[in-house]
XYZ file of N, CA and C in Angstrom:
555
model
N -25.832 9.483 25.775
C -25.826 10.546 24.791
C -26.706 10.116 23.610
N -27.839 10.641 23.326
C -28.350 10.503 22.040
C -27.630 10.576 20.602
N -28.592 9.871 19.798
C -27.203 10.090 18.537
C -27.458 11.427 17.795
N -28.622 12.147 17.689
C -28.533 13.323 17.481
C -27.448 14.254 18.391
N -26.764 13.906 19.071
C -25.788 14.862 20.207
C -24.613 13.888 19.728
N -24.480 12.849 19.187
C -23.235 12.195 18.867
C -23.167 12.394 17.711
N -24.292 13.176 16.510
C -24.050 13.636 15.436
C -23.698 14.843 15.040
N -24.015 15.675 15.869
C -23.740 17.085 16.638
C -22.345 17.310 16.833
N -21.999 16.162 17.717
C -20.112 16.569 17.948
C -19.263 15.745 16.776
N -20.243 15.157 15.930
C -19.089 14.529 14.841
C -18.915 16.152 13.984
N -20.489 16.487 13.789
C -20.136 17.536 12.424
C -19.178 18.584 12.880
N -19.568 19.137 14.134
C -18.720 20.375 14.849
C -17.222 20.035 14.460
N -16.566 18.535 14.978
C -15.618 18.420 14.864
C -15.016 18.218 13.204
N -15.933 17.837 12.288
C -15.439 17.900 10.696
C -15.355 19.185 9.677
N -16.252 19.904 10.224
C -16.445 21.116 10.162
C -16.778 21.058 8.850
N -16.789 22.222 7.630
C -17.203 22.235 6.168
C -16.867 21.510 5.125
N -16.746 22.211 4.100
C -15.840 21.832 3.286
C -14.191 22.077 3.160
N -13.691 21.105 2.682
C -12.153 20.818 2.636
C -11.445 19.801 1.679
N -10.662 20.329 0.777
C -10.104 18.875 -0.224
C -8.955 19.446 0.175
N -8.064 18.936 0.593
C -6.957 19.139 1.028
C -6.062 18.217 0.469
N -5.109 18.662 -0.350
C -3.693 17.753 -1.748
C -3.913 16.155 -0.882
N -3.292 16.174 0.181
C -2.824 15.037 1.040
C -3.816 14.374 1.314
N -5.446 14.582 1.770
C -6.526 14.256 2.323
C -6.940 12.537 1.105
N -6.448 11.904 1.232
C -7.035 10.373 0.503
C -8.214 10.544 0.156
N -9.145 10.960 1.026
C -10.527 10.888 0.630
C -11.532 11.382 -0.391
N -10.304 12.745 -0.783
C -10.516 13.497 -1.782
C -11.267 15.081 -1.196
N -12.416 15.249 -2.143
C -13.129 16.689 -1.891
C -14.018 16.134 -0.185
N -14.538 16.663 0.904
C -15.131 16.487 1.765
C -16.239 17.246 2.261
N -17.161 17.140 1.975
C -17.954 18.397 3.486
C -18.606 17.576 4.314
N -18.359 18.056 5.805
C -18.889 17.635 6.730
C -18.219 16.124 7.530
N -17.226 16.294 6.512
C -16.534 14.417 7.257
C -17.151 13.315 5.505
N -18.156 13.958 5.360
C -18.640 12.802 3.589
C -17.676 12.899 2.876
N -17.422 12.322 2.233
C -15.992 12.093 1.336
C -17.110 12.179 -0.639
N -16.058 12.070 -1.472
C -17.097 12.386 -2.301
C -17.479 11.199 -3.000
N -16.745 10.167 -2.934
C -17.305 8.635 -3.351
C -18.499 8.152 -2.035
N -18.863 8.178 -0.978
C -19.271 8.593 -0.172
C -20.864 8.917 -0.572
N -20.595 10.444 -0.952
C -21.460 11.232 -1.369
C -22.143 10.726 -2.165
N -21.593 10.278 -3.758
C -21.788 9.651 -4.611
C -22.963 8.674 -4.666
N -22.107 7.173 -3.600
C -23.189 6.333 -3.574
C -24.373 6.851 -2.728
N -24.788 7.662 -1.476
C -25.857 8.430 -1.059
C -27.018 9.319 -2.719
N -25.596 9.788 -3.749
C -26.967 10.397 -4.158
C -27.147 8.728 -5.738
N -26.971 8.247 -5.526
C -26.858 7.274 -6.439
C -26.154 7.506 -8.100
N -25.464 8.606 -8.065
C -24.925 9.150 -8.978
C -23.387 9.723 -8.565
N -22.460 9.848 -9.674
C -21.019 10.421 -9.528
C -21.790 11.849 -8.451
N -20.766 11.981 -7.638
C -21.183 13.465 -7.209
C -19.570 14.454 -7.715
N -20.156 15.581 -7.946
C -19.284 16.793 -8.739
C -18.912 17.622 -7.542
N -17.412 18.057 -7.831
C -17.097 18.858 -6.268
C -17.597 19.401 -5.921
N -18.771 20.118 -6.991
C -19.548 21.198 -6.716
C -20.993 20.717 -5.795
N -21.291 19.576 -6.117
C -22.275 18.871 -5.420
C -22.254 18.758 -3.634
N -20.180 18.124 -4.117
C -19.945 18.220 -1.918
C -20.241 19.497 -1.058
N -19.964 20.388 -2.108
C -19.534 21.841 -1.508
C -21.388 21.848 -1.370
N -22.136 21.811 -1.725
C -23.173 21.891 -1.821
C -24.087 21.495 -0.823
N -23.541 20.502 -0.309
C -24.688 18.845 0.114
C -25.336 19.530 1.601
N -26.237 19.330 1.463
C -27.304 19.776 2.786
C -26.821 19.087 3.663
N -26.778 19.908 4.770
C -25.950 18.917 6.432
C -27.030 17.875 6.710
N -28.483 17.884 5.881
C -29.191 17.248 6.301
C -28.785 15.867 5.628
N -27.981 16.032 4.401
C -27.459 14.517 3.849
C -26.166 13.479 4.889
N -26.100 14.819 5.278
C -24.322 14.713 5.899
C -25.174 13.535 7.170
N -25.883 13.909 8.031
C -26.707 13.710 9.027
C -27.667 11.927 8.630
N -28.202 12.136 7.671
C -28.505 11.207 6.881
C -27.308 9.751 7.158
N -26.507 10.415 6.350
C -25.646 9.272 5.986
C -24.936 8.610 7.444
N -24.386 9.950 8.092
C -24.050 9.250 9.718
C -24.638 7.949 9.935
N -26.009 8.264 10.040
C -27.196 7.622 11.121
C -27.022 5.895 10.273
N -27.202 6.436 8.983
C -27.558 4.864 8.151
C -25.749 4.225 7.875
N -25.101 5.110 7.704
C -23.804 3.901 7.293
C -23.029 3.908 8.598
N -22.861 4.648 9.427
C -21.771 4.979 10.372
C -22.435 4.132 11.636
N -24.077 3.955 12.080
C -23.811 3.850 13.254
C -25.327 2.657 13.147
N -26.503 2.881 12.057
C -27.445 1.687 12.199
C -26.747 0.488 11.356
N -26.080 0.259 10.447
C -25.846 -1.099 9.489
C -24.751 -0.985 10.139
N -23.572 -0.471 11.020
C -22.590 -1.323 11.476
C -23.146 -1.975 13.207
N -24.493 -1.730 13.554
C -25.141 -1.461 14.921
C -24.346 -1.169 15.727
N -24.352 -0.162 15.452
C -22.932 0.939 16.686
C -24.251 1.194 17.695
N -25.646 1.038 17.445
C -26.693 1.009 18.506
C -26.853 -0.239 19.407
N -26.201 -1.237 19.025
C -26.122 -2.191 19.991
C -25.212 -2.156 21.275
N -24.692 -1.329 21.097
C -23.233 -1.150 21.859
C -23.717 -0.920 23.145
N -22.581 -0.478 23.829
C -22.972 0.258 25.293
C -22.885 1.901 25.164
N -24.122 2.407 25.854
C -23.924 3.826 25.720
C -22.822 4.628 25.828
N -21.803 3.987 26.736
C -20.283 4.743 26.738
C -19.634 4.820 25.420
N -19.482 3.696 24.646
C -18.937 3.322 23.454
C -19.543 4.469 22.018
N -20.432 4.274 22.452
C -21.538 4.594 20.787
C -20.867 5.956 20.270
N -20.499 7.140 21.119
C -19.749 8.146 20.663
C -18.477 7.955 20.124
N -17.373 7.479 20.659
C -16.019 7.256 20.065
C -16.089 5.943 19.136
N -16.873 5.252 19.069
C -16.921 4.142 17.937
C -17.561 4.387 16.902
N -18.862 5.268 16.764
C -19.323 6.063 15.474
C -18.468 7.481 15.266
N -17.593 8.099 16.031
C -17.476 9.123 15.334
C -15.892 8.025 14.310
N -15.237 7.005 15.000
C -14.004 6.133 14.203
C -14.926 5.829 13.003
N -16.043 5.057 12.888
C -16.517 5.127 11.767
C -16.561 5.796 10.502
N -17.038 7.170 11.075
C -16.859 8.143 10.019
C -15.586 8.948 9.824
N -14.313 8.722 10.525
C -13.148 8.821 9.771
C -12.185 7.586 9.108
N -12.894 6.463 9.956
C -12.292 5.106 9.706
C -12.719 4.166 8.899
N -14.029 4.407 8.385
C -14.602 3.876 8.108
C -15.672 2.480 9.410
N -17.102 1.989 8.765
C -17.331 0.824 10.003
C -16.044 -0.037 10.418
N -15.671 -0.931 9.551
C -15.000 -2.512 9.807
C -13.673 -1.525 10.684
N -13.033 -0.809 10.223
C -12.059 -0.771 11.085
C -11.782 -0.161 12.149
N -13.264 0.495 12.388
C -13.936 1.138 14.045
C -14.064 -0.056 14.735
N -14.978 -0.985 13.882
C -15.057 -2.601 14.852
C -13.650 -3.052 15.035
N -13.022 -3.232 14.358
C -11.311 -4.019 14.868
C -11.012 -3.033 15.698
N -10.990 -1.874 15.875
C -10.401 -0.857 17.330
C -10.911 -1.750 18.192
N -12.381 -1.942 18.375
C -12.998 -2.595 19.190
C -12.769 -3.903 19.414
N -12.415 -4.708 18.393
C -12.313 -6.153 18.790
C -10.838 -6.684 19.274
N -10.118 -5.328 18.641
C -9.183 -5.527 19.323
C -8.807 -5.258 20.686
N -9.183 -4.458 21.205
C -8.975 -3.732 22.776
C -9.770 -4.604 23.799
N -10.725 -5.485 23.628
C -11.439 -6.454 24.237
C -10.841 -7.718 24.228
N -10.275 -8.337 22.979
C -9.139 -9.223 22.958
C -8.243 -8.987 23.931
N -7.612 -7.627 23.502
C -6.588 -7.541 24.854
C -7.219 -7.505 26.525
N -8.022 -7.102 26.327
C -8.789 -7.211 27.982
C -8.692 -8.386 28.291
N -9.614 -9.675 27.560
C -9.595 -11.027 27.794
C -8.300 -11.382 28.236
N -7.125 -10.639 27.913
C -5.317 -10.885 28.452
C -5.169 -10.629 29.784
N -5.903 -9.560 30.140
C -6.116 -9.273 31.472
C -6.830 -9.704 32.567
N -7.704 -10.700 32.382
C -8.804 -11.171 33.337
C -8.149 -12.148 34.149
N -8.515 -12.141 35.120
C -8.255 -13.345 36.055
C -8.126 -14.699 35.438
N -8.506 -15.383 34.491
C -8.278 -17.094 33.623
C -8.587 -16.534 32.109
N -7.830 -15.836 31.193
C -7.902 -15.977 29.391
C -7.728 -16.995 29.137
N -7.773 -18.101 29.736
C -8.135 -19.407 28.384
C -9.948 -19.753 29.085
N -10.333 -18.900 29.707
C -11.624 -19.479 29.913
C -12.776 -18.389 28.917
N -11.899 -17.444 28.779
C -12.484 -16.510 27.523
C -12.134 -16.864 26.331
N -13.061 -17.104 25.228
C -12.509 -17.056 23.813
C -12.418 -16.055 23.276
N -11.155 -15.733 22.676
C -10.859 -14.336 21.720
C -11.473 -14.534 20.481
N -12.332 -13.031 20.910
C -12.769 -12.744 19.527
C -12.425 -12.456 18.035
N -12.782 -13.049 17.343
C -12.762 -12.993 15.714
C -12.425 -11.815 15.409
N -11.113 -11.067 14.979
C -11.145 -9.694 14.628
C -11.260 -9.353 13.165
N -12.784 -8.990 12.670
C -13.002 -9.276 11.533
C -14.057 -7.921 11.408
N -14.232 -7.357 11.767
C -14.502 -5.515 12.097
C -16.397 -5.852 11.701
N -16.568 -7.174 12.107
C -18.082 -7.428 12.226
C -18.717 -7.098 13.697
N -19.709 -6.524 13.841
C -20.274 -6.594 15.040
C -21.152 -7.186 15.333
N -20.512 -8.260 15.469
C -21.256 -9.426 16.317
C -22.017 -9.889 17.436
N -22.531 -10.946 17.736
C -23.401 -10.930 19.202
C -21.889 -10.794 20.421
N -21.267 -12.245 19.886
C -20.116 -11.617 21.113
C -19.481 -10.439 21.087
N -19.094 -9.992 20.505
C -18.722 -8.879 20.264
C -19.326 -7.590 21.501
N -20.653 -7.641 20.634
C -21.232 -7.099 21.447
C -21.449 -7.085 23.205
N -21.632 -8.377 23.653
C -21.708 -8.800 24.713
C -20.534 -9.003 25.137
N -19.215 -9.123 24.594
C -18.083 -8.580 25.616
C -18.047 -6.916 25.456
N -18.368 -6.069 24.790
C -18.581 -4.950 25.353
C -19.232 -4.639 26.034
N -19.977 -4.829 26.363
C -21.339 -4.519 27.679
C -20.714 -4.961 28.986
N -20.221 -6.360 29.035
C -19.190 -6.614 30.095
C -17.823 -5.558 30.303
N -17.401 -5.427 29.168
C -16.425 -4.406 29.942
C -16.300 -3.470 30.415
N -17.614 -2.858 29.550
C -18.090 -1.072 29.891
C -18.876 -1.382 31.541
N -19.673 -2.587 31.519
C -19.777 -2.827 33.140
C -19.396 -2.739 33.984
N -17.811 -3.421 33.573
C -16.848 -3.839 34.915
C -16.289 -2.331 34.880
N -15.550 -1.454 33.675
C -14.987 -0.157 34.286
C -15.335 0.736 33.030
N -16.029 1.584 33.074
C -16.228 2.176 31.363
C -15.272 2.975 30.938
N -14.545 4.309 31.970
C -13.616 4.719 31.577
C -12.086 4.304 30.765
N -11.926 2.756 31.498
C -10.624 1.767 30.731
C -11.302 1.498 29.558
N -11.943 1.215 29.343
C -12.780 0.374 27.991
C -12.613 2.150 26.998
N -13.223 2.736 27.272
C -13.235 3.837 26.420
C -11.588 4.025 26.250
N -11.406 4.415 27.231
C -9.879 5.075 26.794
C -9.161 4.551 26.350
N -8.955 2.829 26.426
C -8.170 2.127 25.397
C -9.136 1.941 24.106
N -10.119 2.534 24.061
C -10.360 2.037 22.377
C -9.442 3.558 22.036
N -9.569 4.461 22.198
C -8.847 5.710 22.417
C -7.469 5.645 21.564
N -6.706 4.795 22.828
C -5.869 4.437 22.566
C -5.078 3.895 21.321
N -6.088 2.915 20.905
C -5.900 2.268 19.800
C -5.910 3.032 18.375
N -7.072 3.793 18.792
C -7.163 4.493 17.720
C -6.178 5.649 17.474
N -5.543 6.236 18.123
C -4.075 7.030 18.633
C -3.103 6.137 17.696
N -2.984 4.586 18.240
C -1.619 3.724 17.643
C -2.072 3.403 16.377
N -3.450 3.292 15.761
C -3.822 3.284 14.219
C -2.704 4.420 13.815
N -3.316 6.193 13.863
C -2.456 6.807 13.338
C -1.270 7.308 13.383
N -1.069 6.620 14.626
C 0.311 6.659 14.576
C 0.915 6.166 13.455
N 0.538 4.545 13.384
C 1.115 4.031 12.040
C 0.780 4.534 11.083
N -0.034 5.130 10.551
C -0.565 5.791 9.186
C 0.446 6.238 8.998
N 0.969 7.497 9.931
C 2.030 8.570 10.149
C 3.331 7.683 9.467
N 3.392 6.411 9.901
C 5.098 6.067 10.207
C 4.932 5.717 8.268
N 4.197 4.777 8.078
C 3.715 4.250 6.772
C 3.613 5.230 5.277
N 2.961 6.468 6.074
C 2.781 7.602 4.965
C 3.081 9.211 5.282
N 4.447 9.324 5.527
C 4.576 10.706 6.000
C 3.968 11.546 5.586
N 3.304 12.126 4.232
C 2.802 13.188 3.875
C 1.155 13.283 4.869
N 0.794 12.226 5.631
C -0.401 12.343 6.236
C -0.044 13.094 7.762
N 1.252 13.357 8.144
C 1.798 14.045 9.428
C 0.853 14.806 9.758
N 0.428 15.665 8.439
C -0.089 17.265 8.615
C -1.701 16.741 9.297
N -2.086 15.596 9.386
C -3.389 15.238 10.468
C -3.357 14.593 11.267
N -1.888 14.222 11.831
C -1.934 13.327 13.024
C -2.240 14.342 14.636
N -1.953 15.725 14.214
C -2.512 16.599 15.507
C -4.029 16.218 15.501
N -4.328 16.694 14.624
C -6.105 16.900 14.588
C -6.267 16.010 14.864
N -6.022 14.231 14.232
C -6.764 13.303 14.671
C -6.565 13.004 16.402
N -5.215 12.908 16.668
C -4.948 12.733 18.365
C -5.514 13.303 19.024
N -6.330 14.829 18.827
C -6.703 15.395 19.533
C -7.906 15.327 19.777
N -8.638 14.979 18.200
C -10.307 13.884 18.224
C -10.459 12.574 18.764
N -9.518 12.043 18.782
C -9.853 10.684 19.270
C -9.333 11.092 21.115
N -8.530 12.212 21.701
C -8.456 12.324 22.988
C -9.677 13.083 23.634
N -10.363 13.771 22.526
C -11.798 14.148 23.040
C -12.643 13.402 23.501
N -12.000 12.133 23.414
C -13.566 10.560 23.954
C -12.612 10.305 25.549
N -11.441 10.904 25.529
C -11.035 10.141 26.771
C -11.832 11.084 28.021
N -11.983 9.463 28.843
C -12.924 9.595 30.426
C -11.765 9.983 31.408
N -12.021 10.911 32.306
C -11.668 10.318 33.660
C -11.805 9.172 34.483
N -10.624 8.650 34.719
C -10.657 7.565 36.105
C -10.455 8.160 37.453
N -11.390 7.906 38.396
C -11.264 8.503 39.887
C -10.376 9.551 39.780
């Protein structure tokens, strides 16, 4: 999938503008948050600015914070969609820990884990890092996807348990992060 088509189904799925009481992030358009916004225009941005902001900024910012400086392009092509669109609700570092974590747990699963070293879960994307994803998306891509999936499901779950007033987005998010799940046979 190109990232113009993985930028495509982020915006579809963030849709306009929205400040919603409960929403942490504050005022939003497009998934940009307005601190966000802010550092993009190098100045405070005014609600009136979010409501404003050309999808071409929105698009902008994807490409450079969400998916080239965390190299969500290094990845494996299966990955690059459900790990940049976690980005831009999760921010990078804790799209990478989905990831470093669900590969950790794989290494649990292999035929000898003490002949694998577990990775550093430090939401860097690293060379290993990288290169145990390529191995896993090798060996089966659908498991690899669907447990980052997964993970990202048991993130908000806990959000949920931690901060009840965030309930009112645990549909929407379960249902974005079940949009990356693959079929197996």
């Amino acid at each position: 999938m190109s990232l113009e088509k993985i930028i495509d189904d982020i915006l579809k799925a963030e849709g306009g503008y929205v400040n919603h009481p409960n929403d942490r992030g504050g005022p939003t358009n497009y998934g940009v948050i307005q601190s966000e916004y802010s550092r993009y225009l190098g100045r405070p941005a005014t609600i009136e600015d979010v409501k404003k902001m050309p999808i071409a900024h929105a698009r902008d910012i994807f490409k450079k914070k969400y998916y080239f400086e965390p190299k969500i392009n290094l990845l494996p092509d299966a990955l690059q969609p459900v790990v940049t669109d976690a980005c831009v609700l999760y921010g990078p570092k804790r799209a990478i820990i989905f990831l470093q974590t669900i590969l950790n747990k794989d290494r649990l699963d292999s035929d000898d884990p003490s002949k694998i070293k577990e990775l550093d879960v430090d939401g860097v994307l690293g060379p290993a890092t990288v290169l145990r994803a390529k191995e896993a998306v090798d060996e089966f891509p659908p498991y690899t996807v669907n447990a980052y999936v997964n993970e990202r499901i048991r993130f908000c779950e806990a959000i949920v348990r931690n901060r009840p007033n965030q309930k009112v987005f645990l549909k929407g998010w379960t249902n974005r992060a079940n949009s990356f799940r693959m079929k197996t046979r």
